[in-house]
PDB file of C-alpha atoms in Angstrom:
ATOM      1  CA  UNK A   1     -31.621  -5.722  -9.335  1.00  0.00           C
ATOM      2  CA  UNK A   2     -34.311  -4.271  -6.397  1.00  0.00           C
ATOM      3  CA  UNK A   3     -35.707  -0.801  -8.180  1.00  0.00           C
ATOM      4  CA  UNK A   4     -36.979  -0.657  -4.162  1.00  0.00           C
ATOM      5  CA  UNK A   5     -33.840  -0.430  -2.622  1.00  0.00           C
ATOM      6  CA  UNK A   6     -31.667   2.624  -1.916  1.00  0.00           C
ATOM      7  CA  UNK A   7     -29.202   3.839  -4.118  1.00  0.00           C
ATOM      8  CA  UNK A   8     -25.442   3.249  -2.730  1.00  0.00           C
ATOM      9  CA  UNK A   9     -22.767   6.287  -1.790  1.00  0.00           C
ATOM     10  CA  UNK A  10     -19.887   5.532  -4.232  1.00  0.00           C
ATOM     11  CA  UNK A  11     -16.833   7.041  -2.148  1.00  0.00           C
ATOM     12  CA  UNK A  12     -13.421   7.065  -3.700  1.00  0.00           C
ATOM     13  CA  UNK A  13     -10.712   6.277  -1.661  1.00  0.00           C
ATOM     14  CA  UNK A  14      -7.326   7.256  -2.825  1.00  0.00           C
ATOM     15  CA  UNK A  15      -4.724   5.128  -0.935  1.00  0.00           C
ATOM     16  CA  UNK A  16      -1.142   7.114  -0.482  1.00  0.00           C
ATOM     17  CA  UNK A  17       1.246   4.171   0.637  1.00  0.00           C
ATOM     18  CA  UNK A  18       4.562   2.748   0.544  1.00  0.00           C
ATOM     19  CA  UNK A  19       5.025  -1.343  -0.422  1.00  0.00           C
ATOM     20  CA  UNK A  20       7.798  -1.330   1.981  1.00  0.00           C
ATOM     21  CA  UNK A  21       6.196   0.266   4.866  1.00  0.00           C
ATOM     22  CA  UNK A  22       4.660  -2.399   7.249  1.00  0.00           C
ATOM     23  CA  UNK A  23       2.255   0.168   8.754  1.00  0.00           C
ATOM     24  CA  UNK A  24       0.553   0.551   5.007  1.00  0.00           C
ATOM     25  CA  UNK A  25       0.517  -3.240   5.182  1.00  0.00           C
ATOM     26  CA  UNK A  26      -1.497  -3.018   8.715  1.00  0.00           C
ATOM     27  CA  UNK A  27      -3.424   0.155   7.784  1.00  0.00           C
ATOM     28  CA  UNK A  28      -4.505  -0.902   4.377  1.00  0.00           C
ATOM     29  CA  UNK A  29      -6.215  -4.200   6.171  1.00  0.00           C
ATOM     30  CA  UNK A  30      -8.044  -2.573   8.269  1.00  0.00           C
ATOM     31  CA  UNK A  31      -9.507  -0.545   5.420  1.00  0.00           C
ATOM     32  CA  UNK A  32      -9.941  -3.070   3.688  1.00  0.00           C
ATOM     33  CA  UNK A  33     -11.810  -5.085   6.704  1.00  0.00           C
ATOM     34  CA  UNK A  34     -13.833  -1.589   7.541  1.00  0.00           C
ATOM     35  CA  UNK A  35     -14.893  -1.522   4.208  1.00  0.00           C
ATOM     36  CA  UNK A  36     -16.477  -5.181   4.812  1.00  0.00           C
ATOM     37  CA  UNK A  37     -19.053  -3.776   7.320  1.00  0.00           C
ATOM     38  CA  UNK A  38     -19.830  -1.313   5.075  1.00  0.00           C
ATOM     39  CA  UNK A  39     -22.176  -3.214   2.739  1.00  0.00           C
ATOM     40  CA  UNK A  40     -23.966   0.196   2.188  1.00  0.00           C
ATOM     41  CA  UNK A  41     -21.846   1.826   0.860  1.00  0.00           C
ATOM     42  CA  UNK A  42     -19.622   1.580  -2.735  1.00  0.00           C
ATOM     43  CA  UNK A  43     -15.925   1.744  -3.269  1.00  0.00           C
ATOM     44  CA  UNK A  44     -13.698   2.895  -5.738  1.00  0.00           C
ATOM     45  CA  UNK A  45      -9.568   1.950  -4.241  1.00  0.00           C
ATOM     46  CA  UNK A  46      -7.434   3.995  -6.277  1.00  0.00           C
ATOM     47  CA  UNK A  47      -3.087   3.616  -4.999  1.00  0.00           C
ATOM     48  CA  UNK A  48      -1.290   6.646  -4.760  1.00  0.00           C
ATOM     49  CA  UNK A  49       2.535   6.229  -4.001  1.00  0.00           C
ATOM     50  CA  UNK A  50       4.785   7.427  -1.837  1.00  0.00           C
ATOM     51  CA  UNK A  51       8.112   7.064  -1.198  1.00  0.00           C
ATOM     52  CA  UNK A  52       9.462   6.677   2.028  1.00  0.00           C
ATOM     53  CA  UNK A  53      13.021   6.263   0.836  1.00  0.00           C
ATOM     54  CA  UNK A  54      12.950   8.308  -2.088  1.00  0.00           C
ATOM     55  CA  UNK A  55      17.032   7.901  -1.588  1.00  0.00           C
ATOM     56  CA  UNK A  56      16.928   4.785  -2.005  1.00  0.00           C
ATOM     57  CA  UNK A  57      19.239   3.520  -5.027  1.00  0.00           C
ATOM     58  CA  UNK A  58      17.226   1.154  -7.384  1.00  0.00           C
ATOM     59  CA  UNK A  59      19.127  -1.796  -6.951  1.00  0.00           C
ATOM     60  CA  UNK A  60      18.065  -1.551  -3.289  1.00  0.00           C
ATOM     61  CA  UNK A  61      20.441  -1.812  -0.373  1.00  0.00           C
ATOM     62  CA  UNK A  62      21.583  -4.672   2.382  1.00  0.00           C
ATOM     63  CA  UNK A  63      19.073  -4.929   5.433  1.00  0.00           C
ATOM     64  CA  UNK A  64      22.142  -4.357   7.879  1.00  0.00           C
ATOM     65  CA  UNK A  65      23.347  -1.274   6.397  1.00  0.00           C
ATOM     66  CA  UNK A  66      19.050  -0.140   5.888  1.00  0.00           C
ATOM     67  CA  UNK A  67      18.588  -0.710   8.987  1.00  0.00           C
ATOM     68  CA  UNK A  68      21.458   1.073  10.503  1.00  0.00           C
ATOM     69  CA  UNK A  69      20.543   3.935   8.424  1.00  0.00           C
ATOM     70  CA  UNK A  70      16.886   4.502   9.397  1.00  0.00           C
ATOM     71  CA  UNK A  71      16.948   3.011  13.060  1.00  0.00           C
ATOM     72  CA  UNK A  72      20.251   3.602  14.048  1.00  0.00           C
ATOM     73  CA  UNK A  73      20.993   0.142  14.902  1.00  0.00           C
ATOM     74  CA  UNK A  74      19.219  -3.387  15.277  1.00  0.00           C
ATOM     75  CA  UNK A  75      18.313  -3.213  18.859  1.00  0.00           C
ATOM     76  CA  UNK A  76      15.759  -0.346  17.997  1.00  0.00           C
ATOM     77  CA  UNK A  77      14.447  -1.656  14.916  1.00  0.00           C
ATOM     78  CA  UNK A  78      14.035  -5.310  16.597  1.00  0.00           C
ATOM     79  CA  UNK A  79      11.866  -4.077  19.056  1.00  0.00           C
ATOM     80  CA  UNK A  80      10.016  -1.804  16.729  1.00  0.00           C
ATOM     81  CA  UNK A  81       9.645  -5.043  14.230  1.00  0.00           C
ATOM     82  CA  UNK A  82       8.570  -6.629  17.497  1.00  0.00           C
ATOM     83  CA  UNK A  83       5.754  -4.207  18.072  1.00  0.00           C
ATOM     84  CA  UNK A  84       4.657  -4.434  14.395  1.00  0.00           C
ATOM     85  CA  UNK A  85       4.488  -8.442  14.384  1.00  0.00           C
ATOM     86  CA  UNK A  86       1.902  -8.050  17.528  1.00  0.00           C
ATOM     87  CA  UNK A  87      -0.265  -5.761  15.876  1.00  0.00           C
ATOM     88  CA  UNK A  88       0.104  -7.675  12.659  1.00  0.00           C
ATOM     89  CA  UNK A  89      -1.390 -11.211  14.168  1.00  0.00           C
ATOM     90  CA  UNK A  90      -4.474  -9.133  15.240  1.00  0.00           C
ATOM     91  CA  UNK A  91      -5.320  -8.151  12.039  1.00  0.00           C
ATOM     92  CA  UNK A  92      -3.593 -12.094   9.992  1.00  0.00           C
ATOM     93  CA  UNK A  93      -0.709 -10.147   8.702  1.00  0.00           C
ATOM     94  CA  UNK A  94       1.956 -12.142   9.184  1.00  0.00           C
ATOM     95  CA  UNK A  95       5.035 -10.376   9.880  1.00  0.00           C
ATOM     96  CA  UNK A  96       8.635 -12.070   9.237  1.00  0.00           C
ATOM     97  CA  UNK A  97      11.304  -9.594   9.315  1.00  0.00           C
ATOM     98  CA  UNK A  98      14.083 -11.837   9.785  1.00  0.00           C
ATOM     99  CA  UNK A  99      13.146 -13.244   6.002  1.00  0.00           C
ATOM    100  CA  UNK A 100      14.056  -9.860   4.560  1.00  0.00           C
ATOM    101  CA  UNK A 101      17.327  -9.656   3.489  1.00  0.00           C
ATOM    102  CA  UNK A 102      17.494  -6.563   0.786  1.00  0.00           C
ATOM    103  CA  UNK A 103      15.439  -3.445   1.132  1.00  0.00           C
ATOM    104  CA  UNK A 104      14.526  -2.265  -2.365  1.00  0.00           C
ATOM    105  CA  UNK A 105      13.678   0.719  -4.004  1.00  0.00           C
ATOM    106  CA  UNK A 106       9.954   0.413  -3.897  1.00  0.00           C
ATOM    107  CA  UNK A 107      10.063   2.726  -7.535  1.00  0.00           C
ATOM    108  CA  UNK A 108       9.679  -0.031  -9.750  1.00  0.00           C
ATOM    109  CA  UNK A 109       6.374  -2.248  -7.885  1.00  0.00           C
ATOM    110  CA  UNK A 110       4.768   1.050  -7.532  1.00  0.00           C
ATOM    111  CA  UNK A 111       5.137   1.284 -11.176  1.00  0.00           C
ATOM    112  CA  UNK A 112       3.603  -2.140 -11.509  1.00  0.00           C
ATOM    113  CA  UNK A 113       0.434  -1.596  -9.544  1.00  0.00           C
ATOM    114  CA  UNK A 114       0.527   1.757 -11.685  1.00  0.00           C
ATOM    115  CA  UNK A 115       0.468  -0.817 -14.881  1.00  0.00           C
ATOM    116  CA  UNK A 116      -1.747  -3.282 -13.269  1.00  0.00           C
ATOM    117  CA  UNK A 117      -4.630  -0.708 -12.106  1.00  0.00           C
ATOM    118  CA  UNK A 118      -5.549  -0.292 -15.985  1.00  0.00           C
ATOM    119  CA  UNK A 119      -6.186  -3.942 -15.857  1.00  0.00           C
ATOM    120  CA  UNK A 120      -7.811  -4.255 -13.026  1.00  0.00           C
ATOM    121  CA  UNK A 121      -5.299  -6.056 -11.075  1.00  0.00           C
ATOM    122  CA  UNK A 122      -3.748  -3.530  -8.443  1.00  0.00           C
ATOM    123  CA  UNK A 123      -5.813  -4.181  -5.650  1.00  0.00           C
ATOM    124  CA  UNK A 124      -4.510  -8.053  -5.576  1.00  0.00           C
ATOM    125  CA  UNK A 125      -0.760  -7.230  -6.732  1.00  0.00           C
ATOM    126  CA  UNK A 126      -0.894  -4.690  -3.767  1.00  0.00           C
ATOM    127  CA  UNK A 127      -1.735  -7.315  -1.607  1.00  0.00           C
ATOM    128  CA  UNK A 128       0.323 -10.013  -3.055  1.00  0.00           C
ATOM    129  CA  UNK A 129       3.511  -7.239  -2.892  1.00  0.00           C
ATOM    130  CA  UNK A 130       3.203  -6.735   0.571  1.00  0.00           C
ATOM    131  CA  UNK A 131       3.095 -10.343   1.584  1.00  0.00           C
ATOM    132  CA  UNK A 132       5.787 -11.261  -0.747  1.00  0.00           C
ATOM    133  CA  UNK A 133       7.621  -8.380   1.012  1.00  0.00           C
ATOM    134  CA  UNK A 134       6.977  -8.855   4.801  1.00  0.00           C
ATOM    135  CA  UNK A 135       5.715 -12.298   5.505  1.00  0.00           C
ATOM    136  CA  UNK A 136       8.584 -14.010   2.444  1.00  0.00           C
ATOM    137  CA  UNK A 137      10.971 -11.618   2.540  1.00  0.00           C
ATOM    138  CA  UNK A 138      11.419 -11.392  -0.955  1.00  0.00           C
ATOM    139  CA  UNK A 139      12.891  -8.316  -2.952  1.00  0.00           C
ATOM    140  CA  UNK A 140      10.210  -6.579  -4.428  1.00  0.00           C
ATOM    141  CA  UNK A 141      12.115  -4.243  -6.408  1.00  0.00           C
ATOM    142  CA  UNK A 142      13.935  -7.216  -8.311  1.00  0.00           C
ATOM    143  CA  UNK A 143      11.910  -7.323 -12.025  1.00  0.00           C
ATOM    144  CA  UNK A 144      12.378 -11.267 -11.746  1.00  0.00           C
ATOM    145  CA  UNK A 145      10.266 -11.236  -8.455  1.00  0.00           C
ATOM    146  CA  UNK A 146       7.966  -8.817  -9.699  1.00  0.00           C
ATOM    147  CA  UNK A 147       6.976 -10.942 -12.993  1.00  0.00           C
ATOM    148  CA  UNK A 148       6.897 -13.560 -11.044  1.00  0.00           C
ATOM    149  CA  UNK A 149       4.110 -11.982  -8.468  1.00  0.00           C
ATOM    150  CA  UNK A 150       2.116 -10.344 -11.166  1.00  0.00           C
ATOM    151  CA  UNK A 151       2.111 -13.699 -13.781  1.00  0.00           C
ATOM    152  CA  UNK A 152       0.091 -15.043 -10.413  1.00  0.00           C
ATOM    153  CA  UNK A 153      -1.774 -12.189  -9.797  1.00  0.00           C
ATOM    154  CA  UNK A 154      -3.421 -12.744 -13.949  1.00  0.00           C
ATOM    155  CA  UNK A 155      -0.928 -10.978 -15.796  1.00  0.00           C
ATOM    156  CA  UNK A 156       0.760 -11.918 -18.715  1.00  0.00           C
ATOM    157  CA  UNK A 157       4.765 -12.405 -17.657  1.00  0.00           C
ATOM    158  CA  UNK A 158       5.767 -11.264 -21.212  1.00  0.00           C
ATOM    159  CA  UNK A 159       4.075  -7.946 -21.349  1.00  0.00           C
ATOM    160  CA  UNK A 160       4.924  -7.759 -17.486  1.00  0.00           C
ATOM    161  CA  UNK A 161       8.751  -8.274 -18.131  1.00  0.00           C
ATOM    162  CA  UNK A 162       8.868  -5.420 -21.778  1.00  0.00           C
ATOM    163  CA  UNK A 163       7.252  -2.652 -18.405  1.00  0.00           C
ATOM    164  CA  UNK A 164       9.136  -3.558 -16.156  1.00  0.00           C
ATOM    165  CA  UNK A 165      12.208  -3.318 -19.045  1.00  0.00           C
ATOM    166  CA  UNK A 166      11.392   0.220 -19.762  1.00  0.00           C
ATOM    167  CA  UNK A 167      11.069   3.043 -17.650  1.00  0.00           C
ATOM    168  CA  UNK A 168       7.295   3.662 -18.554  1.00  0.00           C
ATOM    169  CA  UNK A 169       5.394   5.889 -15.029  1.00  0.00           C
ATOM    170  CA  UNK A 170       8.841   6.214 -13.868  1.00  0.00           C
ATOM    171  CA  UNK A 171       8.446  10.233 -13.672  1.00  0.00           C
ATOM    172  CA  UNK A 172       4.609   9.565 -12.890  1.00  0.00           C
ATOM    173  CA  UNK A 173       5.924   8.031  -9.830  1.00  0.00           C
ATOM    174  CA  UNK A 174       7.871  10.821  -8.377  1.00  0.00           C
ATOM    175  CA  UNK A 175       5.207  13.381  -9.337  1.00  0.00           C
ATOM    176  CA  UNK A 176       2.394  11.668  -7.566  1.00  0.00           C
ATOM    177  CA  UNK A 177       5.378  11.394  -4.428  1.00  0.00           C
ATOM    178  CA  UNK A 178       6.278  15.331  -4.775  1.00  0.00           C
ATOM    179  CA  UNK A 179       2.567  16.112  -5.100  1.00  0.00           C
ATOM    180  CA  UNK A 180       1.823  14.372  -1.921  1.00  0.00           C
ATOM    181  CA  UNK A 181       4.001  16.043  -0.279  1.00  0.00           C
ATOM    182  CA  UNK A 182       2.986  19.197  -1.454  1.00  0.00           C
ATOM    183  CA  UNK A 183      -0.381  18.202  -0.182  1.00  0.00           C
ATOM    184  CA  UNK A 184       1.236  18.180   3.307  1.00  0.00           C
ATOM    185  CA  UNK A 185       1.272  14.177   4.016  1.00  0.00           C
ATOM    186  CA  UNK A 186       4.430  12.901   5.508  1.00  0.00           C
ATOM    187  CA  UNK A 187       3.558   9.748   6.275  1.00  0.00           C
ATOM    188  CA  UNK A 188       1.985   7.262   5.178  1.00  0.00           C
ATOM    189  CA  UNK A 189      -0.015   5.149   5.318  1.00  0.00           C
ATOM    190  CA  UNK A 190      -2.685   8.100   4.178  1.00  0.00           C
ATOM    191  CA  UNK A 191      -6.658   8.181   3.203  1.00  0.00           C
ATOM    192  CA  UNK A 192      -8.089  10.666   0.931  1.00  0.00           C
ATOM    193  CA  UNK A 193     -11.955  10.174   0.709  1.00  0.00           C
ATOM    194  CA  UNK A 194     -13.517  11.854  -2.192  1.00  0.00           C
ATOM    195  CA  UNK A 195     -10.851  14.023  -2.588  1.00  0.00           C
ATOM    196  CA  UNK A 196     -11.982  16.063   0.762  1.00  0.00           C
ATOM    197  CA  UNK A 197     -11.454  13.849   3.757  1.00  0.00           C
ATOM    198  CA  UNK A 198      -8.388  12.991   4.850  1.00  0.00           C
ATOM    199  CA  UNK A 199      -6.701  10.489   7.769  1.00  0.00           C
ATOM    200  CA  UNK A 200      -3.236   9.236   8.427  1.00  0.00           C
ATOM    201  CA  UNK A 201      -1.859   5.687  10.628  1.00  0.00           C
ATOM    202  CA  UNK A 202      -2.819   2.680  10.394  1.00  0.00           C
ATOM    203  CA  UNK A 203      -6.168   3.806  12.336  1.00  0.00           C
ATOM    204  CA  UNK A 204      -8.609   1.255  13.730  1.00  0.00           C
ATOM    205  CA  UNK A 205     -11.599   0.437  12.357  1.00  0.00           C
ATOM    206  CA  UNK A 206     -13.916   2.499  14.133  1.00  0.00           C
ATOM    207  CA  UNK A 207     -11.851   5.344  13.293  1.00  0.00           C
ATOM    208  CA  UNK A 208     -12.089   4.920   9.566  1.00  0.00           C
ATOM    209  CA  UNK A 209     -15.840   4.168   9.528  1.00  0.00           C
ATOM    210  CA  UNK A 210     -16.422   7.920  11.098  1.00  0.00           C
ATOM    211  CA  UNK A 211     -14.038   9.348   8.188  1.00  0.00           C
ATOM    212  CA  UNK A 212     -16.491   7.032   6.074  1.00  0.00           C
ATOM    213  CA  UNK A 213     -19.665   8.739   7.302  1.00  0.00           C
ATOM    214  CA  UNK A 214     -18.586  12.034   7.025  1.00  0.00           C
ATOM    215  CA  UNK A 215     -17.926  11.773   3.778  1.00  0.00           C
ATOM    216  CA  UNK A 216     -20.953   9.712   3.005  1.00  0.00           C
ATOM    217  CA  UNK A 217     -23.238  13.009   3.943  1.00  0.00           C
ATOM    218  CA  UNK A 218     -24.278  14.238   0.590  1.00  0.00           C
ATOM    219  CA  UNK A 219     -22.626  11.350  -1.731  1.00  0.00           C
ATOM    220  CA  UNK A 220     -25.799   9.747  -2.769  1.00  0.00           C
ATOM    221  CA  UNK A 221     -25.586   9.873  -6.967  1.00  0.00           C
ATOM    222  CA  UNK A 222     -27.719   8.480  -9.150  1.00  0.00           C
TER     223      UNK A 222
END
């Protein structure tokens, strides 16, 4: 340890997303890659949910009748999904919408990464969710899929599986949802900094690092 050098800002970001939401996906990599050229600084992640489709009936629903639903028919959503993939090769997200055959309730991985933060896991089971999602196209709100993605991501499948069996954060889930709303975000994906600082998209790089320094003014603690 150098006694010499500076002490680093800690700055908590709180991380209001949706698993299913492909701009959380984009937004939370470049976050994640602004954070990288940050070496002076010291993070704490901490995932808040949100529920895009809080509608949505746990079982999930067929992508045809999902995307009729939200987009009013595939035309739009195929050249939205087309716009998406672009982005998504700029920042190595690979995009495959076609895989996706189910949208599901994104209720029960939220309560996963809920589970897996007090092991220290929900940064990589957030990751590993949204690529299982959008570049495999699996169904993230089957508990067979889930136990599966957290048994890689370290977890023990058997503990997993009894969670995922009960109904444990459940109501934690829609609170934190409600709250955020009450908190006047509407989309996602959203940063909180420190609890004062707030922006919303998938924002570039540069974008975040100004959030980033504006909260930074006055973080130094010892």
């Amino acid at each position: 340890m150098n006694v010499l050098a500076p002490p680093k800002a800690r700055l908590l970001i709180e991380i209001v997303h949706d698993l299913v939401c492909p701009w959380c996906y984009l937004g939370v990599r470049r976050l994640l890659r602004t954070m990288r050229r940050r070496p002076d600084l010291a993070f704490e992640l901490v995932w808040r949910p949100f529920l895009l489709n809080p509608d949505m009936p746990r079982a999930g629903m067929a992508r045809p009748d999902y995307v009729v639903r939200k987009f009013g028919g595939e035309d739009r959503a195929r050249r939205l999904y087309a716009t998406i993939s672009e982005t998504g090769r700029n920042e190595g997200v690979d995009f495959h919408f076609e895989r996706i055959r189910r949208t599901p309730s994104s209720v029960d991985a939220h309560r996963l990464v809920r589970y897996a933060a007090g092991y220290g896991r929900a940064d990589s089971l957030v990751e590993a969710l949204f690529a299982a999602h959008f570049t495999d196209g699996c169904d993230i709100g089957d508990h067979a899929v889930l136990v599966a993605i957290a048994t890689a991501c370290g977890m023990d499948r058997v503990t997993v599986r009894r969670f995922l069996a009960s109904d444990a954060e459940a109501e934690a889930i829609h609170a934190d949802n409600l709250r955020a709303h009450r908190l006047g975000i509407n989309g996602v994906p959203c940063f909180v900094v420190d609890g004062m600082h707030a922006i919303a998209g998938a924002q570039e790089p540069e974008v975040i690092e100004r959030l980033l320094d504006i909260a930074t003014v006055g973080t130094l603690r010892f």
